[in-house]
PDB file of C-alpha atoms and ligand atoms in Angstrom:
ATOM      1  CA  MET A   1     -18.620  18.908  -6.118  1.00  0.00           C
ATOM      2  CA  THR A   2     -18.033  18.908  -2.535  1.00  0.00           C
ATOM      3  CA  ASN A   3     -15.819  16.219  -1.271  1.00  0.00           C
ATOM      4  CA  PHE A   4     -16.885  14.792   2.077  1.00  0.00           C
ATOM      5  CA  VAL A   5     -14.756  13.037   4.654  1.00  0.00           C
ATOM      6  CA  TYR A   6     -15.570  11.114   7.497  1.00  0.00           C
ATOM      7  CA  LEU A   7     -14.142  12.285  10.802  1.00  0.00           C
ATOM      8  CA  ASN A   8     -14.836  10.946  14.131  1.00  0.00           C
ATOM      9  CA  GLY A   9     -18.586   9.816  13.439  1.00  0.00           C
ATOM     10  CA  GLU A  10     -19.454  12.753  11.014  1.00  0.00           C
ATOM     11  CA  TYR A  11     -19.557  13.099   7.313  1.00  0.00           C
ATOM     12  CA  ILE A  12     -18.424  16.612   6.663  1.00  0.00           C
ATOM     13  CA  PRO A  13     -16.973  18.610   3.626  1.00  0.00           C
ATOM     14  CA  ALA A  14     -13.207  18.002   3.489  1.00  0.00           C
ATOM     15  CA  ASP A  15     -12.410  21.725   3.879  1.00  0.00           C
ATOM     16  CA  GLU A  16     -14.282  21.956   6.925  1.00  0.00           C
ATOM     17  CA  ALA A  17     -12.679  18.807   8.645  1.00  0.00           C
ATOM     18  CA  LYS A  18     -10.381  19.838  11.654  1.00  0.00           C
ATOM     19  CA  VAL A  19      -8.236  17.921  14.160  1.00  0.00           C
ATOM     20  CA  SER A  20      -6.678  19.253  17.216  1.00  0.00           C
ATOM     21  CA  VAL A  21      -3.066  20.411  17.126  1.00  0.00           C
ATOM     22  CA  LEU A  22      -2.661  17.963  20.226  1.00  0.00           C
ATOM     23  CA  ASP A  23      -3.674  14.836  18.147  1.00  0.00           C
ATOM     24  CA  ARG A  24      -0.829  12.355  18.641  1.00  0.00           C
ATOM     25  CA  GLY A  25      -0.817  11.885  14.933  1.00  0.00           C
ATOM     26  CA  PHE A  26      -0.028  15.322  14.271  1.00  0.00           C
ATOM     27  CA  MET A  27       2.638  15.477  17.272  1.00  0.00           C
ATOM     28  CA  PHE A  28       4.287  11.952  16.744  1.00  0.00           C
ATOM     29  CA  GLY A  29       2.940  10.268  13.713  1.00  0.00           C
ATOM     30  CA  ASP A  30       1.152   7.936  16.185  1.00  0.00           C
ATOM     31  CA  GLY A  31      -1.219   6.206  14.193  1.00  0.00           C
ATOM     32  CA  VAL A  32      -1.877   3.788  11.367  1.00  0.00           C
ATOM     33  CA  TYR A  33      -3.569   3.775   7.985  1.00  0.00           C
ATOM     34  CA  GLU A  34      -4.810   1.843   5.111  1.00  0.00           C
ATOM     35  CA  VAL A  35      -5.435   2.576   1.345  1.00  0.00           C
ATOM     36  CA  ILE A  36      -8.111   0.843  -0.292  1.00  0.00           C
ATOM     37  CA  PRO A  37      -8.849   0.705  -4.121  1.00  0.00           C
ATOM     38  CA  VAL A  38     -12.468   0.970  -5.178  1.00  0.00           C
ATOM     39  CA  TYR A  39     -13.585  -0.423  -8.548  1.00  0.00           C
ATOM     40  CA  SER A  40     -16.978   0.527  -9.835  1.00  0.00           C
ATOM     41  CA  GLY A  41     -18.106   1.651  -6.396  1.00  0.00           C
ATOM     42  CA  HIS A  42     -16.950  -1.617  -4.640  1.00  0.00           C
ATOM     43  CA  ALA A  43     -14.009  -1.639  -1.978  1.00  0.00           C
ATOM     44  CA  PHE A  44     -11.532  -4.345  -3.459  1.00  0.00           C
ATOM     45  CA  ALA A  45     -10.206  -6.978  -1.154  1.00  0.00           C
ATOM     46  CA  ILE A  46     -11.658  -5.051   1.945  1.00  0.00           C
ATOM     47  CA  GLU A  47     -11.159  -8.134   4.330  1.00  0.00           C
ATOM     48  CA  GLY A  48      -7.510  -8.159   3.590  1.00  0.00           C
ATOM     49  CA  HIS A  49      -7.203  -4.405   4.230  1.00  0.00           C
ATOM     50  CA  MET A  50      -9.393  -4.804   7.412  1.00  0.00           C
ATOM     51  CA  ASP A  51      -7.080  -7.747   8.786  1.00  0.00           C
ATOM     52  CA  ARG A  52      -3.907  -5.732   8.046  1.00  0.00           C
ATOM     53  CA  LEU A  53      -5.439  -2.750   9.875  1.00  0.00           C
ATOM     54  CA  GLN A  54      -6.053  -4.882  12.940  1.00  0.00           C
ATOM     55  CA  ARG A  55      -2.340  -6.095  12.800  1.00  0.00           C
ATOM     56  CA  SER A  56      -1.196  -2.693  12.669  1.00  0.00           C
ATOM     57  CA  LEU A  57      -3.585  -1.561  15.525  1.00  0.00           C
ATOM     58  CA  ASP A  58      -2.636  -4.479  17.675  1.00  0.00           C
ATOM     59  CA  ALA A  59       1.276  -3.910  17.035  1.00  0.00           C
ATOM     60  CA  VAL A  60       0.869  -0.140  18.171  1.00  0.00           C
ATOM     61  CA  GLU A  61      -1.438  -0.956  21.095  1.00  0.00           C
ATOM     62  CA  ILE A  62      -4.522   1.073  19.897  1.00  0.00           C
ATOM     63  CA  LYS A  63      -7.783  -0.602  20.464  1.00  0.00           C
ATOM     64  CA  ASN A  64      -9.958  -0.986  17.169  1.00  0.00           C
ATOM     65  CA  PRO A  65     -12.967   1.313  18.181  1.00  0.00           C
ATOM     66  CA  LEU A  66     -15.219  -0.169  15.356  1.00  0.00           C
ATOM     67  CA  ASP A  67     -16.383  -3.571  14.238  1.00  0.00           C
ATOM     68  CA  ILE A  68     -15.625  -4.692  10.670  1.00  0.00           C
ATOM     69  CA  GLN A  69     -19.267  -4.276   9.572  1.00  0.00           C
ATOM     70  CA  VAL A  70     -19.206  -0.639  10.830  1.00  0.00           C
ATOM     71  CA  TRP A  71     -16.024   0.063   9.053  1.00  0.00           C
ATOM     72  CA  GLN A  72     -17.557  -1.368   5.793  1.00  0.00           C
ATOM     73  CA  GLU A  73     -20.923   0.545   6.166  1.00  0.00           C
ATOM     74  CA  ILE A  74     -18.806   3.982   6.606  1.00  0.00           C
ATOM     75  CA  ILE A  75     -16.625   3.091   3.712  1.00  0.00           C
ATOM     76  CA  ASN A  76     -19.746   2.212   1.480  1.00  0.00           C
ATOM     77  CA  HIS A  77     -21.604   5.425   2.452  1.00  0.00           C
ATOM     78  CA  LEU A  78     -18.610   7.629   1.771  1.00  0.00           C
ATOM     79  CA  ILE A  79     -18.135   5.968  -1.561  1.00  0.00           C
ATOM     80  CA  GLU A  80     -21.761   6.509  -2.282  1.00  0.00           C
ATOM     81  CA  ILE A  81     -21.786  10.087  -1.356  1.00  0.00           C
ATOM     82  CA  ASN A  82     -18.442  11.074  -3.119  1.00  0.00           C
ATOM     83  CA  THR A  83     -17.712   8.861  -6.169  1.00  0.00           C
ATOM     84  CA  GLY A  84     -20.593   6.656  -6.784  1.00  0.00           C
ATOM     85  CA  ASN A  85     -19.956   3.953  -9.216  1.00  0.00           C
ATOM     86  CA  GLN A  86     -16.524   5.293 -10.254  1.00  0.00           C
ATOM     87  CA  ASP A  87     -13.051   3.810  -9.496  1.00  0.00           C
ATOM     88  CA  ALA A  88     -11.879   5.665  -6.554  1.00  0.00           C
ATOM     89  CA  MET A  89      -9.473   5.262  -3.488  1.00  0.00           C
ATOM     90  CA  ILE A  90     -10.183   5.213   0.171  1.00  0.00           C
ATOM     91  CA  TYR A  91      -7.545   6.584   2.597  1.00  0.00           C
ATOM     92  CA  LEU A  92      -8.313   5.458   6.098  1.00  0.00           C
ATOM     93  CA  GLN A  93      -6.304   6.803   9.063  1.00  0.00           C
ATOM     94  CA  LEU A  94      -6.540   6.246  12.842  1.00  0.00           C
ATOM     95  CA  THR A  95      -4.318   7.919  15.437  1.00  0.00           C
ATOM     96  CA  ARG A  96      -4.103   7.133  19.142  1.00  0.00           C
ATOM     97  CA  GLY A  97      -6.208  10.408  19.645  1.00  0.00           C
ATOM     98  CA  VAL A  98      -5.844  13.845  21.359  1.00  0.00           C
ATOM     99  CA  MET A  99      -3.698  14.173  24.519  1.00  0.00           C
ATOM    100  CA  GLU A 100      -4.153  16.905  27.249  1.00  0.00           C
ATOM    101  CA  LYS A 101      -0.393  17.901  26.884  1.00  0.00           C
ATOM    102  CA  ARG A 102       2.421  16.836  24.805  1.00  0.00           C
ATOM    103  CA  ASP A 103       3.867  13.713  26.252  1.00  0.00           C
ATOM    104  CA  HIS A 104       5.479  10.688  24.818  1.00  0.00           C
ATOM    105  CA  VAL A 105       3.853   8.436  27.235  1.00  0.00           C
ATOM    106  CA  PHE A 106       0.141   7.491  26.106  1.00  0.00           C
ATOM    107  CA  SER A 107      -2.782   6.259  28.158  1.00  0.00           C
ATOM    108  CA  ARG A 108      -4.432   3.048  27.007  1.00  0.00           C
ATOM    109  CA  ASP A 109      -7.976   4.483  27.189  1.00  0.00           C
ATOM    110  CA  MET A 110      -7.797   7.488  24.734  1.00  0.00           C
ATOM    111  CA  GLN A 111     -10.363   8.067  21.971  1.00  0.00           C
ATOM    112  CA  PRO A 112      -8.739   7.215  18.622  1.00  0.00           C
ATOM    113  CA  THR A 113      -9.217   9.927  15.815  1.00  0.00           C
ATOM    114  CA  ILE A 114     -10.706   8.373  12.757  1.00  0.00           C
ATOM    115  CA  LEU A 115     -10.449  10.060   9.400  1.00  0.00           C
ATOM    116  CA  ILE A 116     -11.492   8.344   6.057  1.00  0.00           C
ATOM    117  CA  MET A 117     -11.248  10.126   2.692  1.00  0.00           C
ATOM    118  CA  CYS A 118     -12.691   8.882  -0.615  1.00  0.00           C
ATOM    119  CA  GLN A 119     -11.082  10.377  -3.767  1.00  0.00           C
ATOM    120  CA  PRO A 120     -11.275   9.496  -7.603  1.00  0.00           C
ATOM    121  CA  MET A 121      -8.539   6.698  -8.460  1.00  0.00           C
ATOM    122  CA  GLU A 122      -5.582   8.311 -10.140  1.00  0.00           C
ATOM    123  CA  TYR A 123      -4.192   5.460 -12.502  1.00  0.00           C
ATOM    124  CA  PRO A 124      -0.651   5.393 -13.475  1.00  0.00           C
ATOM    125  CA  SER A 125      -0.144   6.623 -16.836  1.00  0.00           C
ATOM    126  CA  GLN A 126      -0.525   4.357 -19.844  1.00  0.00           C
ATOM    127  CA  ASP A 127       3.192   5.126 -20.703  1.00  0.00           C
ATOM    128  CA  LYS A 128       4.164   3.289 -17.490  1.00  0.00           C
ATOM    129  CA  ASN A 129       2.508  -0.004 -18.675  1.00  0.00           C
ATOM    130  CA  THR A 130       3.737   0.108 -22.214  1.00  0.00           C
ATOM    131  CA  LYS A 131       7.395   1.568 -21.530  1.00  0.00           C
ATOM    132  CA  GLY A 132       7.790   0.387 -17.956  1.00  0.00           C
ATOM    133  CA  ILE A 133       9.304   2.690 -15.191  1.00  0.00           C
ATOM    134  CA  LYS A 134      12.763   3.458 -13.911  1.00  0.00           C
ATOM    135  CA  VAL A 135      13.860   2.490 -10.310  1.00  0.00           C
ATOM    136  CA  ILE A 136      16.950   2.869  -8.212  1.00  0.00           C
ATOM    137  CA  THR A 137      18.158   0.939  -5.296  1.00  0.00           C
ATOM    138  CA  ARG A 138      18.820   2.632  -1.860  1.00  0.00           C
ATOM    139  CA  ASP A 139      19.782   1.206   1.469  1.00  0.00           C
ATOM    140  CA  ASP A 140      16.752   0.519   3.644  1.00  0.00           C
ATOM    141  CA  ASN A 141      17.175   3.070   6.481  1.00  0.00           C
ATOM    142  CA  ARG A 142      13.617   2.600   7.827  1.00  0.00           C
ATOM    143  CA  TRP A 143      12.890   1.100  11.311  1.00  0.00           C
ATOM    144  CA  ALA A 144      12.633  -2.604  11.828  1.00  0.00           C
ATOM    145  CA  ASP A 145       9.027  -2.836  12.277  1.00  0.00           C
ATOM    146  CA  CYS A 146       7.686  -1.998   8.662  1.00  0.00           C
ATOM    147  CA  PHE A 147       5.065  -4.522   8.632  1.00  0.00           C
ATOM    148  CA  ILE A 148       3.026  -2.005  10.675  1.00  0.00           C
ATOM    149  CA  LYS A 149       1.342   0.467   8.257  1.00  0.00           C
ATOM    150  CA  SER A 150       2.424   3.516  10.257  1.00  0.00           C
ATOM    151  CA  ILE A 151       1.510   6.903   9.243  1.00  0.00           C
ATOM    152  CA  ASN A 152       5.079   7.969  10.228  1.00  0.00           C
ATOM    153  CA  LEU A 153       6.281   7.676   6.740  1.00  0.00           C
ATOM    154  CA  LEU A 154       9.309  10.183   6.569  1.00  0.00           C
ATOM    155  CA  PRO A 155      11.937   7.580   5.533  1.00  0.00           C
ATOM    156  CA  ASN A 156       9.611   6.430   2.848  1.00  0.00           C
ATOM    157  CA  VAL A 157       8.968   9.999   1.693  1.00  0.00           C
ATOM    158  CA  LEU A 158      12.549  10.763   1.559  1.00  0.00           C
ATOM    159  CA  LEU A 159      13.438   7.539  -0.314  1.00  0.00           C
ATOM    160  CA  LYS A 160      10.647   8.191  -2.889  1.00  0.00           C
ATOM    161  CA  GLN A 161      11.672  11.646  -3.312  1.00  0.00           C
ATOM    162  CA  PHE A 162      15.267  10.521  -3.851  1.00  0.00           C
ATOM    163  CA  ALA A 163      14.067   8.437  -6.637  1.00  0.00           C
ATOM    164  CA  VAL A 164      12.029  11.186  -8.219  1.00  0.00           C
ATOM    165  CA  ASP A 165      15.036  13.635  -8.015  1.00  0.00           C
ATOM    166  CA  HIS A 166      17.236  11.132  -9.885  1.00  0.00           C
ATOM    167  CA  ASP A 167      14.902  10.602 -12.870  1.00  0.00           C
ATOM    168  CA  ALA A 168      13.488   7.354 -11.205  1.00  0.00           C
ATOM    169  CA  VAL A 169       9.847   6.511 -10.044  1.00  0.00           C
ATOM    170  CA  GLU A 170      10.549   4.249  -6.965  1.00  0.00           C
ATOM    171  CA  SER A 171      13.306   3.340  -4.554  1.00  0.00           C
ATOM    172  CA  ILE A 172      13.885  -0.498  -4.113  1.00  0.00           C
ATOM    173  CA  LEU A 173      15.150  -1.030  -0.537  1.00  0.00           C
ATOM    174  CA  ILE A 174      18.302  -3.137   0.051  1.00  0.00           C
ATOM    175  CA  ARG A 175      18.665  -4.561   3.852  1.00  0.00           C
ATOM    176  CA  ASP A 176      21.691  -6.631   4.530  1.00  0.00           C
ATOM    177  CA  GLY A 177      22.152  -7.631   0.932  1.00  0.00           C
ATOM    178  CA  LEU A 178      18.550  -8.571   0.199  1.00  0.00           C
ATOM    179  CA  ALA A 179      16.039  -6.497  -1.738  1.00  0.00           C
ATOM    180  CA  ILE A 180      12.835  -6.023   0.535  1.00  0.00           C
ATOM    181  CA  GLU A 181      10.386  -3.886  -1.375  1.00  0.00           C
ATOM    182  CA  GLY A 182       9.853  -0.444  -2.770  1.00  0.00           C
ATOM    183  CA  SER A 183       9.193   2.702  -0.545  1.00  0.00           C
ATOM    184  CA  ALA A 184       5.512   2.601  -1.447  1.00  0.00           C
ATOM    185  CA  SER A 185       5.195  -0.799  -3.285  1.00  0.00           C
ATOM    186  CA  ASN A 186       6.160  -4.643  -3.035  1.00  0.00           C
ATOM    187  CA  LEU A 187       8.699  -6.122  -5.146  1.00  0.00           C
ATOM    188  CA  PHE A 188       8.467  -9.208  -7.732  1.00  0.00           C
ATOM    189  CA  ILE A 189      11.144 -10.513  -9.742  1.00  0.00           C
ATOM    190  CA  VAL A 190      10.970 -13.297 -12.666  1.00  0.00           C
ATOM    191  CA  LYS A 191      13.899 -15.333 -13.322  1.00  0.00           C
ATOM    192  CA  ASP A 192      13.709 -18.340 -15.811  1.00  0.00           C
ATOM    193  CA  ASP A 193       9.960 -18.110 -16.052  1.00  0.00           C
ATOM    194  CA  ILE A 194       9.667 -18.511 -12.215  1.00  0.00           C
ATOM    195  CA  ILE A 195       7.983 -15.499 -10.299  1.00  0.00           C
ATOM    196  CA  ARG A 196       9.468 -14.651  -6.990  1.00  0.00           C
ATOM    197  CA  THR A 197       8.840 -12.084  -4.198  1.00  0.00           C
ATOM    198  CA  PRO A 198      10.369 -11.526  -0.681  1.00  0.00           C
ATOM    199  CA  PRO A 199       8.820 -13.424   1.940  1.00  0.00           C
ATOM    200  CA  ILE A 200       6.716 -11.747   4.577  1.00  0.00           C
ATOM    201  CA  SER A 201       8.877 -10.448   7.430  1.00  0.00           C
ATOM    202  CA  ARG A 202       8.934  -7.681  10.000  1.00  0.00           C
ATOM    203  CA  HIS A 203      11.017  -5.711   7.704  1.00  0.00           C
ATOM    204  CA  MET A 204       8.325  -5.168   4.969  1.00  0.00           C
ATOM    205  CA  LEU A 205       4.695  -4.339   4.577  1.00  0.00           C
ATOM    206  CA  GLY A 206       2.535  -7.356   3.524  1.00  0.00           C
ATOM    207  CA  GLY A 207       0.904  -5.884   0.490  1.00  0.00           C
ATOM    208  CA  ILE A 208      -2.674  -6.823  -0.287  1.00  0.00           C
ATOM    209  CA  THR A 209      -1.989  -6.421  -4.012  1.00  0.00           C
ATOM    210  CA  ARG A 210       0.855  -8.866  -3.470  1.00  0.00           C
ATOM    211  CA  GLU A 211      -1.574 -11.355  -1.732  1.00  0.00           C
ATOM    212  CA  VAL A 212      -4.107 -11.083  -4.686  1.00  0.00           C
ATOM    213  CA  ILE A 213      -1.188 -11.656  -7.164  1.00  0.00           C
ATOM    214  CA  LEU A 214       0.005 -14.899  -5.230  1.00  0.00           C
ATOM    215  CA  LYS A 215      -3.535 -16.184  -4.968  1.00  0.00           C
ATOM    216  CA  ILE A 216      -4.026 -15.666  -8.731  1.00  0.00           C
ATOM    217  CA  CYS A 217      -0.792 -17.451  -9.396  1.00  0.00           C
ATOM    218  CA  SER A 218      -2.055 -20.308  -7.198  1.00  0.00           C
ATOM    219  CA  ASN A 219      -5.494 -20.380  -8.772  1.00  0.00           C
ATOM    220  CA  GLU A 220      -4.043 -20.499 -12.337  1.00  0.00           C
ATOM    221  CA  LYS A 221      -1.078 -23.079 -11.499  1.00  0.00           C
ATOM    222  CA  ILE A 222       1.531 -20.458 -12.297  1.00  0.00           C
ATOM    223  CA  VAL A 223       4.570 -20.974 -10.203  1.00  0.00           C
ATOM    224  CA  ALA A 224       5.254 -18.067  -7.704  1.00  0.00           C
ATOM    225  CA  ARG A 225       7.637 -18.518  -4.773  1.00  0.00           C
ATOM    226  CA  GLU A 226       7.895 -16.519  -1.557  1.00  0.00           C
ATOM    227  CA  ILE A 227      11.594 -16.546  -1.269  1.00  0.00           C
ATOM    228  CA  VAL A 228      14.367 -13.968  -0.618  1.00  0.00           C
ATOM    229  CA  VAL A 229      15.782 -11.931  -3.399  1.00  0.00           C
ATOM    230  CA  THR A 230      19.422 -10.942  -3.097  1.00  0.00           C
ATOM    231  CA  GLU A 231      20.634  -7.587  -4.417  1.00  0.00           C
ATOM    232  CA  ASP A 232      22.591  -9.665  -7.170  1.00  0.00           C
ATOM    233  CA  GLU A 233      19.469 -11.584  -8.081  1.00  0.00           C
ATOM    234  CA  LEU A 234      17.615  -8.479  -8.485  1.00  0.00           C
ATOM    235  CA  HIS A 235      20.149  -7.028 -10.972  1.00  0.00           C
ATOM    236  CA  ASP A 236      20.137 -10.268 -12.769  1.00  0.00           C
ATOM    237  CA  ALA A 237      16.347 -10.750 -13.165  1.00  0.00           C
ATOM    238  CA  ASP A 238      14.562 -11.153 -16.459  1.00  0.00           C
ATOM    239  CA  GLU A 239      11.489  -9.073 -15.103  1.00  0.00           C
ATOM    240  CA  VAL A 240      11.006  -6.828 -12.237  1.00  0.00           C
ATOM    241  CA  TRP A 241       7.486  -5.488 -10.986  1.00  0.00           C
ATOM    242  CA  ILE A 242       6.421  -3.302  -8.130  1.00  0.00           C
ATOM    243  CA  THR A 243       2.811  -3.658  -6.787  1.00  0.00           C
ATOM    244  CA  SER A 244       0.378  -1.745  -4.797  1.00  0.00           C
ATOM    245  CA  SER A 245      -3.256  -0.921  -4.422  1.00  0.00           C
ATOM    246  CA  THR A 246      -3.094   2.210  -6.459  1.00  0.00           C
ATOM    247  CA  LYS A 247      -0.635   1.146  -8.921  1.00  0.00           C
ATOM    248  CA  GLU A 248      -1.547  -2.492  -9.236  1.00  0.00           C
ATOM    249  CA  ILE A 249       1.346  -4.087 -11.396  1.00  0.00           C
ATOM    250  CA  VAL A 250       3.950  -1.969 -12.838  1.00  0.00           C
ATOM    251  CA  PRO A 251       6.863  -3.379 -14.946  1.00  0.00           C
ATOM    252  CA  VAL A 252      10.363  -2.088 -14.283  1.00  0.00           C
ATOM    253  CA  THR A 253      12.394  -1.623 -17.364  1.00  0.00           C
ATOM    254  CA  THR A 254      15.406   0.377 -15.917  1.00  0.00           C
ATOM    255  CA  LEU A 255      17.125  -0.601 -12.737  1.00  0.00           C
ATOM    256  CA  ASN A 256      19.975   1.770 -11.740  1.00  0.00           C
ATOM    257  CA  GLN A 257      20.472   3.083 -15.398  1.00  0.00           C
ATOM    258  CA  HIS A 258      20.764  -0.607 -16.716  1.00  0.00           C
ATOM    259  CA  LYS A 259      18.057  -2.402 -18.819  1.00  0.00           C
ATOM    260  CA  VAL A 260      15.973  -5.042 -17.038  1.00  0.00           C
ATOM    261  CA  GLY A 261      15.810  -8.233 -19.419  1.00  0.00           C
ATOM    262  CA  GLN A 262      15.165  -6.742 -22.739  1.00  0.00           C
ATOM    263  CA  GLY A 263      14.322  -3.311 -21.443  1.00  0.00           C
ATOM    264  CA  VAL A 264      10.600  -3.732 -22.163  1.00  0.00           C
ATOM    265  CA  PRO A 265       7.910  -5.177 -20.076  1.00  0.00           C
ATOM    266  CA  GLY A 266       8.038  -8.961 -20.056  1.00  0.00           C
ATOM    267  CA  PRO A 267       5.685 -11.682 -20.969  1.00  0.00           C
ATOM    268  CA  LYS A 268       4.906 -12.959 -17.368  1.00  0.00           C
ATOM    269  CA  TRP A 269       3.794  -9.322 -16.447  1.00  0.00           C
ATOM    270  CA  GLN A 270       1.658  -9.229 -19.439  1.00  0.00           C
ATOM    271  CA  GLN A 271       0.148 -12.321 -18.272  1.00  0.00           C
ATOM    272  CA  LEU A 272      -0.255 -11.374 -14.665  1.00  0.00           C
ATOM    273  CA  ILE A 273      -1.686  -7.915 -15.532  1.00  0.00           C
ATOM    274  CA  GLU A 274      -4.386  -9.383 -17.672  1.00  0.00           C
ATOM    275  CA  LEU A 275      -5.140 -12.162 -15.159  1.00  0.00           C
ATOM    276  CA  TYR A 276      -5.229  -9.280 -12.328  1.00  0.00           C
ATOM    277  CA  GLN A 277      -7.928  -7.471 -14.534  1.00  0.00           C
ATOM    278  CA  GLN A 278     -10.033 -10.342 -14.864  1.00  0.00           C
ATOM    279  CA  TYR A 279      -9.815 -11.255 -11.259  1.00  0.00           C
ATOM    280  CA  LYS A 280     -10.857  -7.781 -10.302  1.00  0.00           C
ATOM    281  CA  GLN A 281     -13.989  -8.204 -12.498  1.00  0.00           C
ATOM    282  CA  SER A 282     -14.775 -11.429 -11.265  1.00  0.00           C
ATOM    283  CA  VAL A 283     -14.566 -10.422  -7.566  1.00  0.00           C
ATOM    284  CA  MET A 284     -16.843  -7.376  -8.424  1.00  0.00           C
ATOM    285  CA  ARG A 285     -19.501  -9.419 -10.115  1.00  0.00           C
ATOM    286  CA  SER A 286     -19.754 -11.925  -7.142  1.00  0.00           C
TER     287      SER A 286
HETATM  288  C1  LIG B   1       6.016   0.232   1.938  1.00  0.00           C
HETATM  289  C2  LIG B   1       4.978  -0.279   1.182  1.00  0.00           C
HETATM  290  N1  LIG B   1       5.111  -1.660   0.826  1.00  0.00           N
HETATM  291  C3  LIG B   1       4.118  -2.265   0.104  1.00  0.00           C
HETATM  292  C4  LIG B   1       2.853  -1.495  -0.354  1.00  0.00           C
HETATM  293  C5  LIG B   1       1.948  -2.324  -1.014  1.00  0.00           C
HETATM  294  O1  LIG B   1       0.811  -2.397  -0.429  1.00  0.00           O
HETATM  295  P1  LIG B   1      -0.702  -2.688  -1.006  1.00  0.00           P
HETATM  296  O2  LIG B   1      -0.556  -3.697  -2.027  1.00  0.00           O
HETATM  297  O3  LIG B   1      -1.546  -3.301   0.134  1.00  0.00           O
HETATM  298  O4  LIG B   1      -1.149  -1.434  -1.432  1.00  0.00           O
HETATM  299  C6  LIG B   1       2.799  -0.189   0.209  1.00  0.00           C
HETATM  300  C7  LIG B   1       1.656   0.611  -0.275  1.00  0.00           C
HETATM  301  O5  LIG B   1       1.523   1.650  -0.043  1.00  0.00           O
HETATM  302  C8  LIG B   1       3.844   0.514   0.875  1.00  0.00           C
HETATM  303  O6  LIG B   1       3.731   1.677   1.361  1.00  0.00           O
END
């Protein structure tokens, strides 16, 4: 079946979608993006994703060319013509647009390039949830403004590749002795029954999955603290999880070749993954 993308106002087959070589996204990685999970045809936590898109756009001085309702209409239509009621993933990218000649300096009245794609969701294998995953720690060598969901992902790409090349799934990034997040995920730990996640800062991406988990904890009166996690505390944790829109909540059972806790997914993860699935169902019904 043909996969359709939305490109600058048109719905076209993915293999016919073309962008200029002078697009600043292609030349400079000058743009931002969002990844939105879609459950049974409904875009999940869309308001959180749209707020974060606006924060990213403001930070890089690109004017949002569309109203939130228009974004939602386009996303809903793209879901309808591609995956219907299935679970899917929306990838939305906005670059500063096409320049006349290659130049670092940009004009503020450029027309952004908008690309939105919708593809079937690829869930992590069941194994990842029953056995957990391996992660390794790495120095965070990214720039200082990681709160921007920039398409310029070269450090993240290399950090993730390093993990995979070393028999792990994710790199947990350490900056000034603190565990910040993964190369494509946020970080949670559990110590003595208390859930902890590093607080929002310019050095990490405020994950929407992270926000949903904190909301669930607050609704259910489960203690969850937004507080820094030192590298030592990470190694000493009873449970470690990574979270993202496409992975949801994944238990980490090996950290730098050592077992996390008992070396199996822990009870708090079990509780939260069940609550997360219930929350998804309840939001989809409302
Ligand atoms: C660096 C980074 N941190 C955190 C996340 C998790 O964000 P979200 O839960 O919104 O998917 C991602 C997702 O891709 C990411 O790339």
